[in-house]
PDB file of N, CA and C in Angstrom:
ATOM      1  N   MET Z   9       0.844  -1.153   0.000  1.00 47.00           N
ATOM      2  CA  MET Z   9       0.000   0.000   0.000  1.00 47.00           C
ATOM      3  C   MET Z   9       0.896   1.224   0.000  1.00 47.00           C
ATOM      4  N   THR Z  10       0.616   2.150  -0.864  1.00 46.00           N
ATOM      5  CA  THR Z  10       1.347   3.408  -0.902  1.00 46.00           C
ATOM      6  C   THR Z  10       0.448   4.486  -0.345  1.00 46.00           C
ATOM      7  N   LEU Z  11       0.963   5.237   0.578  1.00 49.00           N
ATOM      8  CA  LEU Z  11       0.213   6.314   1.183  1.00 49.00           C
ATOM      9  C   LEU Z  11       0.868   7.617   0.766  1.00 49.00           C
ATOM     10  N   LEU Z  12       0.129   8.437   0.025  1.00 46.00           N
ATOM     11  CA  LEU Z  12       0.647   9.729  -0.419  1.00 46.00           C
ATOM     12  C   LEU Z  12      -0.010  10.819   0.398  1.00 46.00           C
ATOM     13  N   LEU Z  13       0.795  11.705   0.931  1.00 45.00           N
ATOM     14  CA  LEU Z  13       0.289  12.778   1.772  1.00 45.00           C
ATOM     15  C   LEU Z  13       0.627  14.120   1.151  1.00 45.00           C
ATOM     16  N   PHE Z  14      -0.251  15.081   1.300  1.00 48.00           N
ATOM     17  CA  PHE Z  14       0.014  16.431   0.845  1.00 48.00           C
ATOM     18  C   PHE Z  14      -0.044  17.350   2.051  1.00 48.00           C
ATOM     19  N   PHE Z  15       0.987  18.161   2.212  1.00 49.00           N
ATOM     20  CA  PHE Z  15       1.045  19.095   3.315  1.00 49.00           C
ATOM     21  C   PHE Z  15       1.023  20.507   2.753  1.00 49.00           C
ATOM     22  N   PRO Z  16       0.043  21.318   3.151  1.00 56.00           N
ATOM     23  CA  PRO Z  16      -0.023  22.700   2.675  1.00 56.00           C
ATOM     24  C   PRO Z  16       1.289  23.437   2.945  1.00 56.00           C
ATOM     25  N   GLY Z  17       1.706  24.227   1.979  1.00 56.00           N
ATOM     26  CA  GLY Z  17       2.938  24.985   2.135  1.00 56.00           C
ATOM     27  C   GLY Z  17       4.169  24.246   1.652  1.00 56.00           C
ATOM     28  N   LYS Z  18       4.008  22.997   1.304  1.00 54.00           N
ATOM     29  CA  LYS Z  18       5.128  22.211   0.780  1.00 54.00           C
ATOM     30  C   LYS Z  18       4.830  21.878  -0.675  1.00 54.00           C
ATOM     31  N   VAL Z  19       5.848  21.798  -1.477  1.00 57.00           N
ATOM     32  CA  VAL Z  19       5.673  21.507  -2.890  1.00 57.00           C
ATOM     33  C   VAL Z  19       5.680  19.998  -3.089  1.00 57.00           C
ATOM     34  N   GLY Z  20       4.637  19.472  -3.727  1.00 59.00           N
ATOM     35  CA  GLY Z  20       4.593  18.063  -4.081  1.00 59.00           C
ATOM     36  C   GLY Z  20       4.101  17.165  -2.957  1.00 59.00           C
ATOM     37  N   LEU Z  21       4.185  15.892  -3.237  1.00 63.00           N
ATOM     38  CA  LEU Z  21       3.743  14.874  -2.303  1.00 63.00           C
ATOM     39  C   LEU Z  21       4.929  14.308  -1.542  1.00 63.00           C
ATOM     40  N   ILE Z  22       4.697  13.975  -0.294  1.00 80.00           N
ATOM     41  CA  ILE Z  22       5.729  13.371   0.534  1.00 80.00           C
ATOM     42  C   ILE Z  22       5.186  12.033   1.019  1.00 80.00           C
ATOM     43  N   ALA Z  23       5.818  10.960   0.627  1.00 86.00           N
ATOM     44  CA  ALA Z  23       5.339   9.628   0.996  1.00 86.00           C
ATOM     45  C   ALA Z  23       6.236   9.022   2.068  1.00 86.00           C
ATOM     46  N   PRO Z  24       5.668   8.677   3.210  1.00 91.00           N
ATOM     47  CA  PRO Z  24       6.452   7.951   4.202  1.00 91.00           C
ATOM     48  C   PRO Z  24       6.864   6.590   3.633  1.00 91.00           C
ATOM     49  N   THR Z  25       7.941   6.032   4.157  1.00 95.00           N
ATOM     50  CA  THR Z  25       8.351   4.694   3.752  1.00 95.00           C
ATOM     51  C   THR Z  25       8.308   3.781   4.961  1.00 95.00           C
ATOM     52  N   ILE Z  26       8.034   2.509   4.688  1.00 96.00           N
ATOM     53  CA  ILE Z  26       7.861   1.535   5.759  1.00 96.00           C
ATOM     54  C   ILE Z  26       8.464   0.206   5.334  1.00 96.00           C
ATOM     55  N   THR Z  27       9.050  -0.497   6.269  1.00 96.00           N
ATOM     56  CA  THR Z  27       9.527  -1.855   6.019  1.00 96.00           C
ATOM     57  C   THR Z  27       8.807  -2.800   6.974  1.00 96.00           C
ATOM     58  N   ILE Z  28       8.657  -4.019   6.527  1.00 96.00           N
ATOM     59  CA  ILE Z  28       7.963  -5.018   7.336  1.00 96.00           C
ATOM     60  C   ILE Z  28       8.944  -6.113   7.725  1.00 96.00           C
ATOM     61  N   GLN Z  29       8.847  -6.559   8.954  1.00 96.00           N
ATOM     62  CA  GLN Z  29       9.688  -7.645   9.441  1.00 96.00           C
ATOM     63  C   GLN Z  29       8.833  -8.896   9.637  1.00 96.00           C
ATOM     64  N   ALA Z  30       9.501  -9.998   9.890  1.00 95.00           N
ATOM     65  CA  ALA Z  30       8.799 -11.262  10.126  1.00 95.00           C
ATOM     66  C   ALA Z  30       7.896 -11.149  11.351  1.00 95.00           C
ATOM     67  N   ALA Z  31       6.786 -11.845  11.302  1.00 95.00           N
ATOM     68  CA  ALA Z  31       5.872 -11.898  12.445  1.00 95.00           C
ATOM     69  C   ALA Z  31       6.558 -12.619  13.601  1.00 95.00           C
ATOM     70  N   SER Z  32       6.107 -12.309  14.805  1.00 97.00           N
ATOM     71  CA  SER Z  32       6.649 -12.956  15.996  1.00 97.00           C
ATOM     72  C   SER Z  32       5.496 -13.310  16.931  1.00 97.00           C
ATOM     73  N   GLY Z  33       5.814 -13.929  18.046  1.00 96.00           N
ATOM     74  CA  GLY Z  33       4.789 -14.251  19.029  1.00 96.00           C
ATOM     75  C   GLY Z  33       3.657 -15.074  18.460  1.00 96.00           C
ATOM     76  N   ILE Z  34       4.005 -16.037  17.624  1.00 95.00           N
ATOM     77  CA  ILE Z  34       2.985 -16.821  16.923  1.00 95.00           C
ATOM     78  C   ILE Z  34       2.245 -17.724  17.910  1.00 95.00           C
ATOM     79  N   GLY Z  35       0.949 -17.489  18.016  1.00 95.00           N
ATOM     80  CA  GLY Z  35       0.093 -18.280  18.887  1.00 95.00           C
ATOM     81  C   GLY Z  35      -0.897 -19.078  18.057  1.00 95.00           C
ATOM     82  N   LEU Z  36      -1.832 -19.712  18.723  1.00 94.00           N
ATOM     83  CA  LEU Z  36      -2.815 -20.541  18.034  1.00 94.00           C
ATOM     84  C   LEU Z  36      -3.750 -19.702  17.162  1.00 94.00           C
ATOM     85  N   VAL Z  37      -4.198 -18.558  17.677  1.00 97.00           N
ATOM     86  CA  VAL Z  37      -5.156 -17.728  16.931  1.00 97.00           C
ATOM     87  C   VAL Z  37      -4.724 -16.269  16.815  1.00 97.00           C
ATOM     88  N   SER Z  38      -3.459 -15.966  17.111  1.00 97.00           N
ATOM     89  CA  SER Z  38      -2.966 -14.599  16.987  1.00 97.00           C
ATOM     90  C   SER Z  38      -1.475 -14.603  16.684  1.00 97.00           C
ATOM     91  N   VAL Z  39      -0.988 -13.458  16.226  1.00 97.00           N
ATOM     92  CA  VAL Z  39       0.420 -13.277  15.896  1.00 97.00           C
ATOM     93  C   VAL Z  39       0.737 -11.792  16.055  1.00 97.00           C
ATOM     94  N   THR Z  40       1.990 -11.474  16.301  1.00 98.00           N
ATOM     95  CA  THR Z  40       2.406 -10.079  16.397  1.00 98.00           C
ATOM     96  C   THR Z  40       3.011  -9.647  15.072  1.00 98.00           C
ATOM     97  N   GLY Z  41       2.438  -8.604  14.476  1.00 97.00           N
ATOM     98  CA  GLY Z  41       2.995  -8.010  13.267  1.00 97.00           C
ATOM     99  C   GLY Z  41       4.062  -7.002  13.651  1.00 97.00           C
ATOM    100  N   ASN Z  42       5.159  -6.970  12.899  1.00 98.00           N
ATOM    101  CA  ASN Z  42       6.296  -6.089  13.185  1.00 98.00           C
ATOM    102  C   ASN Z  42       6.641  -5.276  11.947  1.00 98.00           C
ATOM    103  N   ALA Z  43       6.781  -3.977  12.107  1.00 98.00           N
ATOM    104  CA  ALA Z  43       7.147  -3.106  10.990  1.00 98.00           C
ATOM    105  C   ALA Z  43       7.885  -1.886  11.523  1.00 98.00           C
ATOM    106  N   THR Z  44       8.505  -1.151  10.604  1.00 98.00           N
ATOM    107  CA  THR Z  44       9.225   0.064  10.963  1.00 98.00           C
ATOM    108  C   THR Z  44       8.895   1.162   9.964  1.00 98.00           C
ATOM    109  N   ILE Z  45       8.500   2.310  10.466  1.00 97.00           N
ATOM    110  CA  ILE Z  45       8.399   3.497   9.622  1.00 97.00           C
ATOM    111  C   ILE Z  45       9.830   3.995   9.486  1.00 97.00           C
ATOM    112  N   THR Z  46      10.426   3.803   8.308  1.00 96.00           N
ATOM    113  CA  THR Z  46      11.841   4.143   8.121  1.00 96.00           C
ATOM    114  C   THR Z  46      12.044   5.619   7.792  1.00 96.00           C
ATOM    115  N   ASP Z  47      11.031   6.250   7.225  1.00 95.00           N
ATOM    116  CA  ASP Z  47      11.089   7.687   6.922  1.00 95.00           C
ATOM    117  C   ASP Z  47       9.667   8.217   7.000  1.00 95.00           C
ATOM    118  N   ASP Z  48       9.426   9.173   7.860  1.00 93.00           N
ATOM    119  CA  ASP Z  48       8.073   9.694   8.036  1.00 93.00           C
ATOM    120  C   ASP Z  48       7.714  10.798   7.043  1.00 93.00           C
ATOM    121  N   GLY Z  49       8.608  11.087   6.118  1.00 91.00           N
ATOM    122  CA  GLY Z  49       8.330  12.100   5.099  1.00 91.00           C
ATOM    123  C   GLY Z  49       8.354  13.517   5.631  1.00 91.00           C
ATOM    124  N   GLY Z  50       8.905  13.702   6.815  1.00 90.00           N
ATOM    125  CA  GLY Z  50       9.016  15.036   7.375  1.00 90.00           C
ATOM    126  C   GLY Z  50       7.859  15.465   8.246  1.00 90.00           C
ATOM    127  N   GLN Z  51       6.858  14.616   8.379  1.00 90.00           N
ATOM    128  CA  GLN Z  51       5.699  14.915   9.216  1.00 90.00           C
ATOM    129  C   GLN Z  51       5.311  13.644   9.969  1.00 90.00           C
ATOM    130  N   ALA Z  52       4.709  13.802  11.124  1.00 92.00           N
ATOM    131  CA  ALA Z  52       4.222  12.651  11.874  1.00 92.00           C
ATOM    132  C   ALA Z  52       3.114  11.947  11.085  1.00 92.00           C
ATOM    133  N   CYS Z  53       3.135  10.642  11.091  1.00 93.00           N
ATOM    134  CA  CYS Z  53       2.065   9.835  10.495  1.00 93.00           C
ATOM    135  C   CYS Z  53       0.924   9.766  11.510  1.00 93.00           C
ATOM    136  N   THR Z  54      -0.307   9.771  11.046  1.00 94.00           N
ATOM    137  CA  THR Z  54      -1.450   9.789  11.959  1.00 94.00           C
ATOM    138  C   THR Z  54      -2.119   8.432  12.118  1.00 94.00           C
ATOM    139  N   VAL Z  55      -1.723   7.470  11.302  1.00 96.00           N
ATOM    140  CA  VAL Z  55      -2.256   6.113  11.438  1.00 96.00           C
ATOM    141  C   VAL Z  55      -1.184   5.138  10.971  1.00 96.00           C
ATOM    142  N   ARG Z  56      -1.134   3.993  11.615  1.00 97.00           N
ATOM    143  CA  ARG Z  56      -0.229   2.917  11.195  1.00 97.00           C
ATOM    144  C   ARG Z  56      -0.901   1.607  11.539  1.00 97.00           C
ATOM    145  N   GLY Z  57      -0.593   0.578  10.767  1.00 97.00           N
ATOM    146  CA  GLY Z  57      -1.251  -0.696  11.036  1.00 97.00           C
ATOM    147  C   GLY Z  57      -0.866  -1.772  10.052  1.00 97.00           C
ATOM    148  N   PHE Z  58      -1.669  -2.838  10.077  1.00 97.00           N
ATOM    149  CA  PHE Z  58      -1.468  -3.996   9.223  1.00 97.00           C
ATOM    150  C   PHE Z  58      -2.790  -4.419   8.611  1.00 97.00           C
ATOM    151  N   GLN Z  59      -2.708  -4.923   7.386  1.00 96.00           N
ATOM    152  CA  GLN Z  59      -3.826  -5.624   6.762  1.00 96.00           C
ATOM    153  C   GLN Z  59      -3.402  -7.082   6.669  1.00 96.00           C
ATOM    154  N   TYR Z  60      -4.343  -8.000   6.871  1.00 96.00           N
ATOM    155  CA  TYR Z  60      -3.998  -9.413   6.853  1.00 96.00           C
ATOM    156  C   TYR Z  60      -5.211 -10.262   6.463  1.00 96.00           C
ATOM    157  N   ASN Z  61      -4.934 -11.431   5.912  1.00 96.00           N
ATOM    158  CA  ASN Z  61      -5.967 -12.406   5.569  1.00 96.00           C
ATOM    159  C   ASN Z  61      -5.289 -13.609   4.925  1.00 96.00           C
ATOM    160  N   THR Z  62      -6.085 -14.568   4.498  1.00 95.00           N
ATOM    161  CA  THR Z  62      -5.563 -15.784   3.872  1.00 95.00           C
ATOM    162  C   THR Z  62      -5.376 -15.626   2.372  1.00 95.00           C
ATOM    163  N   VAL Z  63      -5.658 -14.451   1.843  1.00 93.00           N
ATOM    164  CA  VAL Z  63      -5.475 -14.164   0.416  1.00 93.00           C
ATOM    165  C   VAL Z  63      -4.352 -13.146   0.255  1.00 93.00           C
ATOM    166  N   GLU Z  64      -3.759 -13.080  -0.943  1.00 90.00           N
ATOM    167  CA  GLU Z  64      -2.611 -12.198  -1.173  1.00 90.00           C
ATOM    168  C   GLU Z  64      -2.923 -10.717  -1.030  1.00 90.00           C
ATOM    169  N   TYR Z  65      -4.166 -10.334  -1.199  1.00 90.00           N
ATOM    170  CA  TYR Z  65      -4.557  -8.935  -1.043  1.00 90.00           C
ATOM    171  C   TYR Z  65      -5.453  -8.839   0.192  1.00 90.00           C
ATOM    172  N   PRO Z  66      -4.826  -8.793   1.362  1.00 92.00           N
ATOM    173  CA  PRO Z  66      -5.589  -8.888   2.608  1.00 92.00           C
ATOM    174  C   PRO Z  66      -6.519  -7.705   2.840  1.00 92.00           C
ATOM    175  N   ASP Z  67      -7.653  -7.994   3.502  1.00 92.00           N
ATOM    176  CA  ASP Z  67      -8.633  -6.946   3.753  1.00 92.00           C
ATOM    177  C   ASP Z  67      -9.017  -6.820   5.229  1.00 92.00           C
ATOM    178  N   ARG Z  68      -8.502  -7.677   6.076  1.00 96.00           N
ATOM    179  CA  ARG Z  68      -8.721  -7.501   7.514  1.00 96.00           C
ATOM    180  C   ARG Z  68      -7.706  -6.489   8.007  1.00 96.00           C
ATOM    181  N   ASP Z  69      -8.083  -5.709   9.013  1.00 96.00           N
ATOM    182  CA  ASP Z  69      -7.259  -4.579   9.383  1.00 96.00           C
ATOM    183  C   ASP Z  69      -7.130  -4.452  10.902  1.00 96.00           C
ATOM    184  N   VAL Z  70      -5.945  -4.102  11.335  1.00 97.00           N
ATOM    185  CA  VAL Z  70      -5.708  -3.683  12.716  1.00 97.00           C
ATOM    186  C   VAL Z  70      -4.818  -2.451  12.639  1.00 97.00           C
ATOM    187  N   SER Z  71      -5.208  -1.393  13.341  1.00 98.00           N
ATOM    188  CA  SER Z  71      -4.445  -0.148  13.239  1.00 98.00           C
ATOM    189  C   SER Z  71      -4.556   0.638  14.532  1.00 98.00           C
ATOM    190  N   GLU Z  72      -3.765   1.688  14.595  1.00 98.00           N
ATOM    191  CA  GLU Z  72      -3.848   2.628  15.703  1.00 98.00           C
ATOM    192  C   GLU Z  72      -3.650   4.026  15.153  1.00 98.00           C
ATOM    193  N   THR Z  73      -4.281   4.996  15.802  1.00 97.00           N
ATOM    194  CA  THR Z  73      -4.150   6.386  15.397  1.00 97.00           C
ATOM    195  C   THR Z  73      -3.380   7.151  16.461  1.00 97.00           C
ATOM    196  N   GLY Z  74      -2.746   8.210  16.032  1.00 97.00           N
ATOM    197  CA  GLY Z  74      -1.960   9.024  16.944  1.00 97.00           C
ATOM    198  C   GLY Z  74      -1.032   9.917  16.147  1.00 97.00           C
ATOM    199  N   SER Z  75       0.124  10.175  16.696  1.00 96.00           N
ATOM    200  CA  SER Z  75       1.149  10.977  16.042  1.00 96.00           C
ATOM    201  C   SER Z  75       2.446  10.176  16.089  1.00 96.00           C
ATOM    202  N   PHE Z  76       2.831   9.570  14.964  1.00 96.00           N
ATOM    203  CA  PHE Z  76       3.930   8.615  14.925  1.00 96.00           C
ATOM    204  C   PHE Z  76       5.056   9.105  14.025  1.00 96.00           C
ATOM    205  N   LEU Z  77       6.248   9.183  14.573  1.00 95.00           N
ATOM    206  CA  LEU Z  77       7.445   9.500  13.802  1.00 95.00           C
ATOM    207  C   LEU Z  77       8.097   8.194  13.374  1.00 95.00           C
ATOM    208  N   ALA Z  78       9.231   8.284  12.700  1.00 96.00           N
ATOM    209  CA  ALA Z  78       9.946   7.088  12.265  1.00 96.00           C
ATOM    210  C   ALA Z  78      10.274   6.215  13.474  1.00 96.00           C
ATOM    211  N   GLY Z  79      10.160   4.899  13.283  1.00 97.00           N
ATOM    212  CA  GLY Z  79      10.480   3.959  14.348  1.00 97.00           C
ATOM    213  C   GLY Z  79       9.683   2.671  14.201  1.00 97.00           C
ATOM    214  N   ALA Z  80      10.049   1.689  14.997  1.00 98.00           N
ATOM    215  CA  ALA Z  80       9.415   0.373  14.954  1.00 98.00           C
ATOM    216  C   ALA Z  80       8.055   0.394  15.649  1.00 98.00           C
ATOM    217  N   PHE Z  81       7.152  -0.472  15.184  1.00 98.00           N
ATOM    218  CA  PHE Z  81       5.878  -0.663  15.871  1.00 98.00           C
ATOM    219  C   PHE Z  81       5.410  -2.102  15.710  1.00 98.00           C
ATOM    220  N   THR Z  82       4.574  -2.531  16.633  1.00 98.00           N
ATOM    221  CA  THR Z  82       3.986  -3.871  16.615  1.00 98.00           C
ATOM    222  C   THR Z  82       2.507  -3.756  16.935  1.00 98.00           C
ATOM    223  N   LEU Z  83       1.719  -4.648  16.361  1.00 98.00           N
ATOM    224  CA  LEU Z  83       0.301  -4.776  16.678  1.00 98.00           C
ATOM    225  C   LEU Z  83      -0.053  -6.259  16.628  1.00 98.00           C
ATOM    226  N   THR Z  84      -1.058  -6.647  17.385  1.00 98.00           N
ATOM    227  CA  THR Z  84      -1.484  -8.044  17.414  1.00 98.00           C
ATOM    228  C   THR Z  84      -2.580  -8.285  16.383  1.00 98.00           C
ATOM    229  N   LEU Z  85      -2.359  -9.279  15.534  1.00 97.00           N
ATOM    230  CA  LEU Z  85      -3.333  -9.710  14.536  1.00 97.00           C
ATOM    231  C   LEU Z  85      -4.087 -10.880  15.155  1.00 97.00           C
ATOM    232  N   THR Z  86      -5.402 -10.759  15.271  1.00 97.00           N
ATOM    233  CA  THR Z  86      -6.194 -11.751  15.991  1.00 97.00           C
ATOM    234  C   THR Z  86      -7.221 -12.433  15.093  1.00 97.00           C
ATOM    235  N   GLY Z  87      -7.877 -13.434  15.644  1.00 96.00           N
ATOM    236  CA  GLY Z  87      -8.940 -14.132  14.926  1.00 96.00           C
ATOM    237  C   GLY Z  87      -8.433 -15.054  13.840  1.00 96.00           C
ATOM    238  N   LEU Z  88      -7.203 -15.540  13.991  1.00 97.00           N
ATOM    239  CA  LEU Z  88      -6.614 -16.418  12.982  1.00 97.00           C
ATOM    240  C   LEU Z  88      -7.142 -17.839  13.140  1.00 97.00           C
ATOM    241  N   THR Z  89      -7.111 -18.587  12.044  1.00 96.00           N
ATOM    242  CA  THR Z  89      -7.525 -19.982  12.048  1.00 96.00           C
ATOM    243  C   THR Z  89      -6.284 -20.863  12.053  1.00 96.00           C
ATOM    244  N   PRO Z  90      -6.164 -21.785  13.012  1.00 95.00           N
ATOM    245  CA  PRO Z  90      -4.991 -22.663  13.063  1.00 95.00           C
ATOM    246  C   PRO Z  90      -4.803 -23.432  11.750  1.00 95.00           C
ATOM    247  N   GLY Z  91      -3.554 -23.549  11.314  1.00 93.00           N
ATOM    248  CA  GLY Z  91      -3.227 -24.318  10.115  1.00 93.00           C
ATOM    249  C   GLY Z  91      -3.336 -23.543   8.813  1.00 93.00           C
ATOM    250  N   GLN Z  92      -3.835 -22.319   8.844  1.00 94.00           N
ATOM    251  CA  GLN Z  92      -3.980 -21.503   7.639  1.00 94.00           C
ATOM    252  C   GLN Z  92      -2.712 -20.675   7.409  1.00 94.00           C
ATOM    253  N   THR Z  93      -2.424 -20.405   6.139  1.00 94.00           N
ATOM    254  CA  THR Z  93      -1.361 -19.468   5.788  1.00 94.00           C
ATOM    255  C   THR Z  93      -1.982 -18.077   5.679  1.00 94.00           C
ATOM    256  N   TYR Z  94      -1.322 -17.097   6.293  1.00 95.00           N
ATOM    257  CA  TYR Z  94      -1.813 -15.719   6.253  1.00 95.00           C
ATOM    258  C   TYR Z  94      -0.788 -14.815   5.590  1.00 95.00           C
ATOM    259  N   TYR Z  95      -1.271 -13.823   4.883  1.00 94.00           N
ATOM    260  CA  TYR Z  95      -0.467 -12.766   4.288  1.00 94.00           C
ATOM    261  C   TYR Z  95      -0.713 -11.508   5.110  1.00 94.00           C
ATOM    262  N   TYR Z  96       0.342 -10.701   5.288  1.00 94.00           N
ATOM    263  CA  TYR Z  96       0.126  -9.418   5.944  1.00 94.00           C
ATOM    264  C   TYR Z  96       1.037  -8.372   5.366  1.00 94.00           C
ATOM    265  N   ARG Z  97       0.566  -7.144   5.447  1.00 95.00           N
ATOM    266  CA  ARG Z  97       1.338  -6.005   4.964  1.00 95.00           C
ATOM    267  C   ARG Z  97       1.107  -4.830   5.914  1.00 95.00           C
ATOM    268  N   ALA Z  98       2.075  -3.971   5.947  1.00 96.00           N
ATOM    269  CA  ALA Z  98       2.027  -2.827   6.859  1.00 96.00           C
ATOM    270  C   ALA Z  98       1.706  -1.548   6.102  1.00 96.00           C
ATOM    271  N   TYR Z  99       1.140  -0.601   6.819  1.00 94.00           N
ATOM    272  CA  TYR Z  99       0.920   0.740   6.272  1.00 94.00           C
ATOM    273  C   TYR Z  99       1.074   1.770   7.378  1.00 94.00           C
TER     274      TYR Z  99
END
């Protein structure tokens, strides 16, 4: 997912960049998603999260709102079915 932001008074679009790491804390019906906002584009991000599901283009969502600068974050992905393969991506 690409998130393009426009800030008044600045020329052009500034897109934050994010990297995703391997999931951790794998449980029977939940897992911890791990990602890092590597560049906030010069402004705090107001939402960050993960999309996940058993298909390549996941539509289930877990997120948090606030004021986030560059740095690592984790969120718990819940409601998983044991034995299924899940895809996840960060935003």
